[in-house]
Short mmCIF file of C-alpha atoms and ligand atoms in Angstrom, two decimals:
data_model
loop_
_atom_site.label_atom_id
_atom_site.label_comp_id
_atom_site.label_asym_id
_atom_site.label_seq_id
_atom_site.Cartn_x
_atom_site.Cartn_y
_atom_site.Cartn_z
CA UNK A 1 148.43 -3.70 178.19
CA UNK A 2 151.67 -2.22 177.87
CA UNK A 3 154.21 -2.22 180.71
CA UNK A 4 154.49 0.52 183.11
CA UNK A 5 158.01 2.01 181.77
CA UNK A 6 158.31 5.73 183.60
CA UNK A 7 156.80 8.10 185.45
CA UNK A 8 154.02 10.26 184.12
CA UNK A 9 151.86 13.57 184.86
CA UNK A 10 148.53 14.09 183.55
CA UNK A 11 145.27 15.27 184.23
CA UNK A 12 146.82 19.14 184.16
CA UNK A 13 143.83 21.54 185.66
CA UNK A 14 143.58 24.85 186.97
CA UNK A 15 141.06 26.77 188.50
CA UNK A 16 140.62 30.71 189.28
CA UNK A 17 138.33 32.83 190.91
CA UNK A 18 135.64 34.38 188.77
CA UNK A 19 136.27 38.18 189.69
CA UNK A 20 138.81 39.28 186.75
CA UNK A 21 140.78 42.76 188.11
CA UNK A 22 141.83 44.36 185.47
CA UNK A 23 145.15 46.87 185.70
CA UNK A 24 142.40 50.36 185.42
CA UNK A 25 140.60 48.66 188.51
CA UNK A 26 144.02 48.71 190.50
CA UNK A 27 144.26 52.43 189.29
CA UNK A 28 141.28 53.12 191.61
CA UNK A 29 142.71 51.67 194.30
CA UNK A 30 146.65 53.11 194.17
CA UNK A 31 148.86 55.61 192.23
CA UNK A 32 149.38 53.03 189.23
CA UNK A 33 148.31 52.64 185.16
CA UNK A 34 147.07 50.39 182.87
CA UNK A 35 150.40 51.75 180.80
CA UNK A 36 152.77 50.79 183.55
CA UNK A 37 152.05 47.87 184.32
CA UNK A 38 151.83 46.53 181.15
CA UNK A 39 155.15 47.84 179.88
CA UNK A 40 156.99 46.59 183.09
CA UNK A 41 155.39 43.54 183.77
CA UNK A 42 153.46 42.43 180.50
CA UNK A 43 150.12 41.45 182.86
CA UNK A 44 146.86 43.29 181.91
CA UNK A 45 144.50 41.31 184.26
CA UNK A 46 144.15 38.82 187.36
CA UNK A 47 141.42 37.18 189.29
CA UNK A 48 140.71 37.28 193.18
CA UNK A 49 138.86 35.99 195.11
CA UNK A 50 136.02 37.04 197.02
CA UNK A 51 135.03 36.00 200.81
CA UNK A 52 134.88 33.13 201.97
CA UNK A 53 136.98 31.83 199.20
CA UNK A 54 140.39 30.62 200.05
CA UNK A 55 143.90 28.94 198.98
CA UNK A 56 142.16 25.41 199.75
CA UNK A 57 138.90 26.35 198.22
CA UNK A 58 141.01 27.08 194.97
CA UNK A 59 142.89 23.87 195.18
CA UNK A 60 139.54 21.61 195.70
CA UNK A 61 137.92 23.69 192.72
CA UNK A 62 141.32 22.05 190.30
CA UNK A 63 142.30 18.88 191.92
CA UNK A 64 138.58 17.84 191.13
CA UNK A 65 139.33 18.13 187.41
CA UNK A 66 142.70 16.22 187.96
CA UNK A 67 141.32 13.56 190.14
CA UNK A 68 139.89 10.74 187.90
CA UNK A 69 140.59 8.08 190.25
CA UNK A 70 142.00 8.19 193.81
CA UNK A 71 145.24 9.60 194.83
CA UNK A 72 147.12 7.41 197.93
CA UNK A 73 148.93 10.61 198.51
CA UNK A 74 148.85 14.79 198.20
CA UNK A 75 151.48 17.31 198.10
CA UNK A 76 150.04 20.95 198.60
CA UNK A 77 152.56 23.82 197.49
CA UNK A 78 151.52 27.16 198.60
CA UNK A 79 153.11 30.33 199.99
CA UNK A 80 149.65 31.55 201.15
CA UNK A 81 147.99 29.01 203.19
CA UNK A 82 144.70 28.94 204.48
CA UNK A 83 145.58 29.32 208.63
CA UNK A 84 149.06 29.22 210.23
CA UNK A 85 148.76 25.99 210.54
CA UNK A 86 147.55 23.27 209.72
CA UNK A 87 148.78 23.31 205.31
CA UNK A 88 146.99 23.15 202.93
CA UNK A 89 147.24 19.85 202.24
CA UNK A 90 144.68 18.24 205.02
CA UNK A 91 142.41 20.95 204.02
CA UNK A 92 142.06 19.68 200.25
CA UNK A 93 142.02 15.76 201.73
CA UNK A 94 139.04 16.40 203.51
CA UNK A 95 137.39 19.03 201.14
CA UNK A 96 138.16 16.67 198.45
CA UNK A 97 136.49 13.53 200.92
CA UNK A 98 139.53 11.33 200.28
CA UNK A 99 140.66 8.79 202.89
CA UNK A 100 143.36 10.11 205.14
CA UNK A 101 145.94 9.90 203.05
CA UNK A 102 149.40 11.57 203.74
CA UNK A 103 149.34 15.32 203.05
CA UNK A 104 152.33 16.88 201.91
CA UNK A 105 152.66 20.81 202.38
CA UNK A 106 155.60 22.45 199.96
CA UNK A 107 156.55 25.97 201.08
CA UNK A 108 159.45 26.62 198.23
CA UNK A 109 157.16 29.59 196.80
CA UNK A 110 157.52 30.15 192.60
CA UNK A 111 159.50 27.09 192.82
CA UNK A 112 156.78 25.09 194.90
CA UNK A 113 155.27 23.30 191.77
CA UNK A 114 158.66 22.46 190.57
CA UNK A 115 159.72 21.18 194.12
CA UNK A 116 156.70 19.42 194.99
CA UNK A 117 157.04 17.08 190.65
CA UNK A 118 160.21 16.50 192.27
CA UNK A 119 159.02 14.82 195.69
CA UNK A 120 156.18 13.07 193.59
CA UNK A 121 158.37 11.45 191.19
CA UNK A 122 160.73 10.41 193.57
CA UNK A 123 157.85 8.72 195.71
CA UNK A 124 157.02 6.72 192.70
CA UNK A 125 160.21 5.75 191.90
CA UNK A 126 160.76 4.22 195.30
CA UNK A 127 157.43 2.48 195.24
CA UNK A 128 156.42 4.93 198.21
CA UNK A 129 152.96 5.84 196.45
CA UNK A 130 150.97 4.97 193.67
CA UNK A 131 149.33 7.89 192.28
CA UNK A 132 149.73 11.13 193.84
CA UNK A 133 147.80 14.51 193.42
CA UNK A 134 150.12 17.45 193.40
CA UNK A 135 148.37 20.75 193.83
CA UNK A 136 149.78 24.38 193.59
CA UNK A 137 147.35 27.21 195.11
CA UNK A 138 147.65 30.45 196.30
CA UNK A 139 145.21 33.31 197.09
CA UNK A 140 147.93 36.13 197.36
CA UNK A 141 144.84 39.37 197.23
CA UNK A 142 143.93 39.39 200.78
CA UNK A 143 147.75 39.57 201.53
CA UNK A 144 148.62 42.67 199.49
CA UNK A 145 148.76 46.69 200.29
CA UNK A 146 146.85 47.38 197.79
CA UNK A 147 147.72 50.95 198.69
CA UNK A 148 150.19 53.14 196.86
CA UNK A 149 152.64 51.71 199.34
CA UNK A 150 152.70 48.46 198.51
CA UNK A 151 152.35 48.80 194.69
CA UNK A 152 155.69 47.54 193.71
CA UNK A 153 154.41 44.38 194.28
CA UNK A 154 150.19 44.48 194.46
CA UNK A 155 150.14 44.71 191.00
CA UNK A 156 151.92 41.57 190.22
CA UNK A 157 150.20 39.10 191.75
CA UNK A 158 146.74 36.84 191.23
CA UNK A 159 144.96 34.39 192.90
CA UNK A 160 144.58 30.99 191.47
CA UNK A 161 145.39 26.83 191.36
CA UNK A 162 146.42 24.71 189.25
CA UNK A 163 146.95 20.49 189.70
CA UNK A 164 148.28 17.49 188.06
CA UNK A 165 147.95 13.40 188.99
CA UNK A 166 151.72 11.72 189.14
CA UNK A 167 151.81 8.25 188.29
CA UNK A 168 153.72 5.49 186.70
CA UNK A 169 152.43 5.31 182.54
CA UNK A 170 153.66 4.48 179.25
CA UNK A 171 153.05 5.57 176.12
CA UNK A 172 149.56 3.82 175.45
CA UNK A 173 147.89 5.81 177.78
CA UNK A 174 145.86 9.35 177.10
CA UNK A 175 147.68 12.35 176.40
CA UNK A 176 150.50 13.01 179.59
CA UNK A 177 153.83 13.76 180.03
CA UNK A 178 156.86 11.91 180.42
CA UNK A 179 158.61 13.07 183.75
CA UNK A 180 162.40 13.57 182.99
CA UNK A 181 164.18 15.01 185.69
CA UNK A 182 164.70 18.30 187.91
CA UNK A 183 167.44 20.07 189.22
CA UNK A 184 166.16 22.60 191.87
CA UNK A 185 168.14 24.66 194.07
CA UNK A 186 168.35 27.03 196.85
CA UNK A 187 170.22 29.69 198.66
CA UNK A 188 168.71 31.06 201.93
CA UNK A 189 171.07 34.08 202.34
CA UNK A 190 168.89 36.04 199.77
CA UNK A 191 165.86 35.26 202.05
CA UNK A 192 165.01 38.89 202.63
CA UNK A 193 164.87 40.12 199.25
CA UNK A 194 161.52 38.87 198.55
CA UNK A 195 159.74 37.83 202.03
CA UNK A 196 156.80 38.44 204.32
CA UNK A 197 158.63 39.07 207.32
CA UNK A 198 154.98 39.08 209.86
CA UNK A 199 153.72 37.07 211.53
CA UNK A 200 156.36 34.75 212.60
CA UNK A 201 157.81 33.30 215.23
CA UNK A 202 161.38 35.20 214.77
CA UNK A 203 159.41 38.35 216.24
CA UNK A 204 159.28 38.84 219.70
CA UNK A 205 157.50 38.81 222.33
CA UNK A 206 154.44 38.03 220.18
CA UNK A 207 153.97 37.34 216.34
CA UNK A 208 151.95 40.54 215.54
CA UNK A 209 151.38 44.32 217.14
CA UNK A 210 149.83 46.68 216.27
CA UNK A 211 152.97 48.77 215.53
CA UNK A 212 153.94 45.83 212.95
CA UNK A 213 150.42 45.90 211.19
CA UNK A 214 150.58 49.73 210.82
CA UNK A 215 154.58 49.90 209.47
CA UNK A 216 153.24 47.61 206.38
CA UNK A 217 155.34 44.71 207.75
CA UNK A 218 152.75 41.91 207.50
CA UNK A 219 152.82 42.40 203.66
CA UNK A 220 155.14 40.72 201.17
CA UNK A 221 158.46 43.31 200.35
CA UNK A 222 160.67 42.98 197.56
CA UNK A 223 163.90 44.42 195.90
CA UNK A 224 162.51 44.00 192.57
CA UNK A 225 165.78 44.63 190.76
CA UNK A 226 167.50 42.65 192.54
CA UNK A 227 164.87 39.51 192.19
CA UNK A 228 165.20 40.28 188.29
CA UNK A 229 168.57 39.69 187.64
CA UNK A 230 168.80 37.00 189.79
CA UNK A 231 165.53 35.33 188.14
CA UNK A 232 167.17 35.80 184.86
CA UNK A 233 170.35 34.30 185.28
CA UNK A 234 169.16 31.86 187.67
CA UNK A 235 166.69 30.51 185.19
CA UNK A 236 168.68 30.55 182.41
CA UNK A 237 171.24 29.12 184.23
CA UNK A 238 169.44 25.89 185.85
CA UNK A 239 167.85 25.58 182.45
CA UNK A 240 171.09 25.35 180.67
CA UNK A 241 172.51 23.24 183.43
CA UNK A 242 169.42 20.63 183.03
CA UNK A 243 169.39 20.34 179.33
CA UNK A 244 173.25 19.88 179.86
CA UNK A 245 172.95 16.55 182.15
CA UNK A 246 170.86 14.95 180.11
CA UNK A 247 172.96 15.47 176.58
CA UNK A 248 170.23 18.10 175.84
CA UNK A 249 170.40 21.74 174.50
CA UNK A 250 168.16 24.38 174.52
CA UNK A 251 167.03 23.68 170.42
CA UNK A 252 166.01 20.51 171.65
CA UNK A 253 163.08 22.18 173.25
CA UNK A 254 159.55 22.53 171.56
CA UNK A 255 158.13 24.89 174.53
CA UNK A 256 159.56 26.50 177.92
CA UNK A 257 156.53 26.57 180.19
CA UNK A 258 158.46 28.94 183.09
CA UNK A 259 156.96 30.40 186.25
CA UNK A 260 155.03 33.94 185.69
CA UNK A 261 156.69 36.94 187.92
CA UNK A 262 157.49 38.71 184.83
CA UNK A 263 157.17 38.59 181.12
CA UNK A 264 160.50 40.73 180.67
CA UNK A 265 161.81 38.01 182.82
CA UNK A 266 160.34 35.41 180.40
CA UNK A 267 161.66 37.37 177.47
CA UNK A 268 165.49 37.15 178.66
CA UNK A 269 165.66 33.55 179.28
CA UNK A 270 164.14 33.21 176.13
CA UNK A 271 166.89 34.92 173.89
CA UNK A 272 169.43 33.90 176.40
CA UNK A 273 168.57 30.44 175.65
CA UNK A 274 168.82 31.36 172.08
CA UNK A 275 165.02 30.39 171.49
CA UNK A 276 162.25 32.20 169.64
CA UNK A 277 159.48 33.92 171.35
CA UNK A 278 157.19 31.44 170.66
CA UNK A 279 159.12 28.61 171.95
CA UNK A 280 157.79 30.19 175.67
CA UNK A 281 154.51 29.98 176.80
CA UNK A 282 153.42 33.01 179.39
CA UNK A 283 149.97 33.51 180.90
CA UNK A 284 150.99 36.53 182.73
CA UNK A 285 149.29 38.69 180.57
CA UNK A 286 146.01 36.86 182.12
CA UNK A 287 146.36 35.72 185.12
CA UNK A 288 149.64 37.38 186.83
CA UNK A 289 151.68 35.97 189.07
CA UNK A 290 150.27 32.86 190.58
CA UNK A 291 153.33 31.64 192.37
CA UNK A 292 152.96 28.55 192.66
CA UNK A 293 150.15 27.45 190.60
CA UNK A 294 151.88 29.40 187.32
CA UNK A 295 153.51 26.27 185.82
CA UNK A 296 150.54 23.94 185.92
CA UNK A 297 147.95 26.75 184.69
CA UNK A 298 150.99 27.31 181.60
CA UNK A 299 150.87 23.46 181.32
CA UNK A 300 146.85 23.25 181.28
CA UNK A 301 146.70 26.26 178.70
CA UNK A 302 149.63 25.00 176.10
CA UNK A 303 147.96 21.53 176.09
CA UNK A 304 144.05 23.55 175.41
CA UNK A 305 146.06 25.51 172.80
CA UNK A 306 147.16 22.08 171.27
CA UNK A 307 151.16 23.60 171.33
CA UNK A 308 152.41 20.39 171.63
CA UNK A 309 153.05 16.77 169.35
CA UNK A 310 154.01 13.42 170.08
CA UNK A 311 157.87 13.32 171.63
CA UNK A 312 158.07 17.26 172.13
CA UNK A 313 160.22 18.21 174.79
CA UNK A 314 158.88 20.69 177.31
CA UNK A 315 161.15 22.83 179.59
CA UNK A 316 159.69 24.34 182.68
CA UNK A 317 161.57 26.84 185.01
CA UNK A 318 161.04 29.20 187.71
CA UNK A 319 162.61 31.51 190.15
CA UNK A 320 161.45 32.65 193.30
CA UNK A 321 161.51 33.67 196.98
CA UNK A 322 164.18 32.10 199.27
CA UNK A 323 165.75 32.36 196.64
CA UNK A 324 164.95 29.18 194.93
CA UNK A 325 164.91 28.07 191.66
CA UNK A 326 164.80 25.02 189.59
CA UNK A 327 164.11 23.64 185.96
CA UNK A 328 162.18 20.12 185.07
CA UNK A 329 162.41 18.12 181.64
CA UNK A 330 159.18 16.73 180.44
CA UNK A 331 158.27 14.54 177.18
CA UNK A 332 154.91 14.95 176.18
CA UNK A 333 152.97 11.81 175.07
CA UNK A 334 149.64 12.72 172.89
CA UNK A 335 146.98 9.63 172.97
CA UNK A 336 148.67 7.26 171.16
CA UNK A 337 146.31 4.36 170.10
CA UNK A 338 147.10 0.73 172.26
CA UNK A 339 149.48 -1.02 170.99
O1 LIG B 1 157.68 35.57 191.52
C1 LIG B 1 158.59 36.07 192.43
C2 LIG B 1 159.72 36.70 191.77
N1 LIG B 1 159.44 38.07 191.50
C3 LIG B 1 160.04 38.68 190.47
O2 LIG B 1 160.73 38.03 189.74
C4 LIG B 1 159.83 40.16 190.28
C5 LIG B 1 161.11 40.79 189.78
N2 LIG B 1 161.05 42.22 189.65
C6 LIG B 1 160.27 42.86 188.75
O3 LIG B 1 159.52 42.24 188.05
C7 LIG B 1 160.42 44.36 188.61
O4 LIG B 1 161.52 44.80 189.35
C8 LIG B 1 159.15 45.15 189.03
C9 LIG B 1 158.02 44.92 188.04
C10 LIG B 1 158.70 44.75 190.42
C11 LIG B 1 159.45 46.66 189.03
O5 LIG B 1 159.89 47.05 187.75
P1 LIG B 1 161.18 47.99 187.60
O6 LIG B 1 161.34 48.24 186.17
O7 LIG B 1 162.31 47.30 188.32
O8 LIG B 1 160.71 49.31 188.32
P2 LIG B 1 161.35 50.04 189.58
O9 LIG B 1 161.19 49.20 190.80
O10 LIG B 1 162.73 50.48 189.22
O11 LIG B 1 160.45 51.30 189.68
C12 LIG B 1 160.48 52.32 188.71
C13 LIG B 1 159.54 53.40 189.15
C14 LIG B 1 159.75 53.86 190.59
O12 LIG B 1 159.53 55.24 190.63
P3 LIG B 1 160.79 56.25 190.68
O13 LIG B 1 161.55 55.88 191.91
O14 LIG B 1 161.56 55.97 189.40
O15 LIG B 1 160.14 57.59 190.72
C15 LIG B 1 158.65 53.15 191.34
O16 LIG B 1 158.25 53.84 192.49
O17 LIG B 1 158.19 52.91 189.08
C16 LIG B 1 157.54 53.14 190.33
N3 LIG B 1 156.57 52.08 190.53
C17 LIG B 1 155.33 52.14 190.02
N4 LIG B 1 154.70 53.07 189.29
C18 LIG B 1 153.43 52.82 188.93
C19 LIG B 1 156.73 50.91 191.19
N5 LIG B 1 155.59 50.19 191.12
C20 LIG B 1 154.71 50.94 190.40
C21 LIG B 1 153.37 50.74 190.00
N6 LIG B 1 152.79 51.70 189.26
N7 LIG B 1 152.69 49.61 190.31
#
């Protein structure tokens, strides 16, 4: 048995809903097209969910792919959780019929997954835990006008999960990926160009009214162009930034796995990192924008495509609501044979 030597992530699952919406359905349902959304976003399809379905339910369906053994610990990102409160997290302990372990809830939206790797490999480097589960969900349908109104933004999104097991490994073990490092950041003074203002406790005297429900204010708004230049730079930048601190440039990288809010978006950091297109991985086309469950359903897919070899470095990045945004540095490890 070889020694433990760093900190891995394996056991990459997702999980979405079975009802696939494609961009003609939305058509029925606002003043959009097939044509327009493909052109400005690059997504054809989603999934959503149907009743009773929900964020948790999602999150259960992957972390029971990921979990092989126990976890002594879960961090649940999400920007769409189940009730008010309680998170996510206790929801998927007990759905899952785990001990009561500590239950982590990440609310750092596109950059959740990102955040959440973060907190996991810094528990295991301080001995904290031994094997966490770190889940990304979101069921973002039943929280959309899904009327002309709110179309800016209904078309973007999809419901889905995706989940991962952090632990420490070495290279011996089955396929998994070396976890490098992060730099995350965020600025809160761009909070309200991509929010959902209602319900919350900065309205007064009470969370919701009527008046609130009917002005469209208890559904996500966005200045879109804004949010893309910002994603742009901000991804390229953190990327740059990451590869940077650890004597790394971008042609170092085999495949940038970044969050999905955009293909366009995906495009730019691309050539502004001087990469071809195929060095980045998007599942927007097919699943939209997951928020926080985009980088571990890229992960899942580019490992089922077989994108990666021994030693390749993977890049992921993402930009998102708050704003935040963030990078991570991964090493993929394919199953080497004991040694
Ligand atoms: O994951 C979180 C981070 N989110 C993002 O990174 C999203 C960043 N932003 C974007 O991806 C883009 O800004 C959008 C896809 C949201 C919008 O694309 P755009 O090229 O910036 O379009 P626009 O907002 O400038 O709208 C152009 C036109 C407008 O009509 P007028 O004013 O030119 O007559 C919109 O009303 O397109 C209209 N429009 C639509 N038309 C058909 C907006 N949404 C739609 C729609 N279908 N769904």
């Amino acid at each position: 048995m070889t020694e433990s030597s760093y900190i891995a992530a394996h056991s990459f699952a997702f999980s979405v809903p079975p009802r696939r919406v494609s961009n003609d359905d939305l058509s029925t349902l606002m003043d959009t097209s097939d044509e327009w959304i493909r052109q400005r976003t690059g997504i054809a399809q989603r999934y959503w969910v149907d009743p009773p379905t929900t964020t948790s339910d999602l999150g259960v369906a992957s972390a029971r792919q990921s979990c092989t053994g126990q976890p002594d610990a879960l961090i649940a990102a999400t920007l769409s959780p189940d009730y008010c409160f309680p998170g996510i997290g206790v929801l998927i302990q007990h759905k899952l019929g785990l001990p009561p372990i500590p239950a982590f809830d990440v609310r750092n939206q596109c950059c959740g997954f990102l955040y959440a790797l973060q907190m996991a490999q810094a528990f295991i480097a301080a001995s904290m835990y031994q094997r966490i589960l770190v889940v990304g969900a979101e069921v973002h349908s039943t929280g959309l006008d899904v009327s002309t109104r709110g179309r800016d933004i209904a078309v973007l999104f999809g419901d889905g999960a995706g989940s991962c097991i952090v632990e420490r490994g070495n290279s011996s073990q089955a396929e998994h990926f070396e976890v490098i490092g992060f730099e995350l950041h965020g600025d809160g003074k761009y909070a309200s160009e991509l929010w959902c203002e209602h319900p919350g406790s900065a309205h007064f005297p009470v969370r919701i009214t009527r008046e609130l429900v009917e002005s469209g204010k208890i559904f996500p708004a966005m200045n879109g162009k804004k949010v893309f230049e910002h994603a742009v730079r901000g991804m390229t930048e953190v990327s740059r930034s990451l590869l940077t601190s650890h004597g790394l440039s971008p042609s170092d990288v085999r495949l940038v796995v970044p969050h999905q809010a955009n293909l366009r978006i995906n495009q730019l950091v691309g050539s502004e990192l001087g990469l071809p297109a195929d060095r980045v991985f998007n599942t927007i086309q097919e699943f939209g924008n997951t928020t926080a469950a985009t980088i571990p359903i890229g992960l899942t897919k580019a490992l089922q495509a077989r994108l990666l070899q021994q030693g390749d470095l993977v890049l992921l990045c993402a930009f998102g609501s708050g704003f935040t945004w963030g990078a991570g540095l991964l090493r993929y490890h394919s199953a080497l044979p004991e040694r």
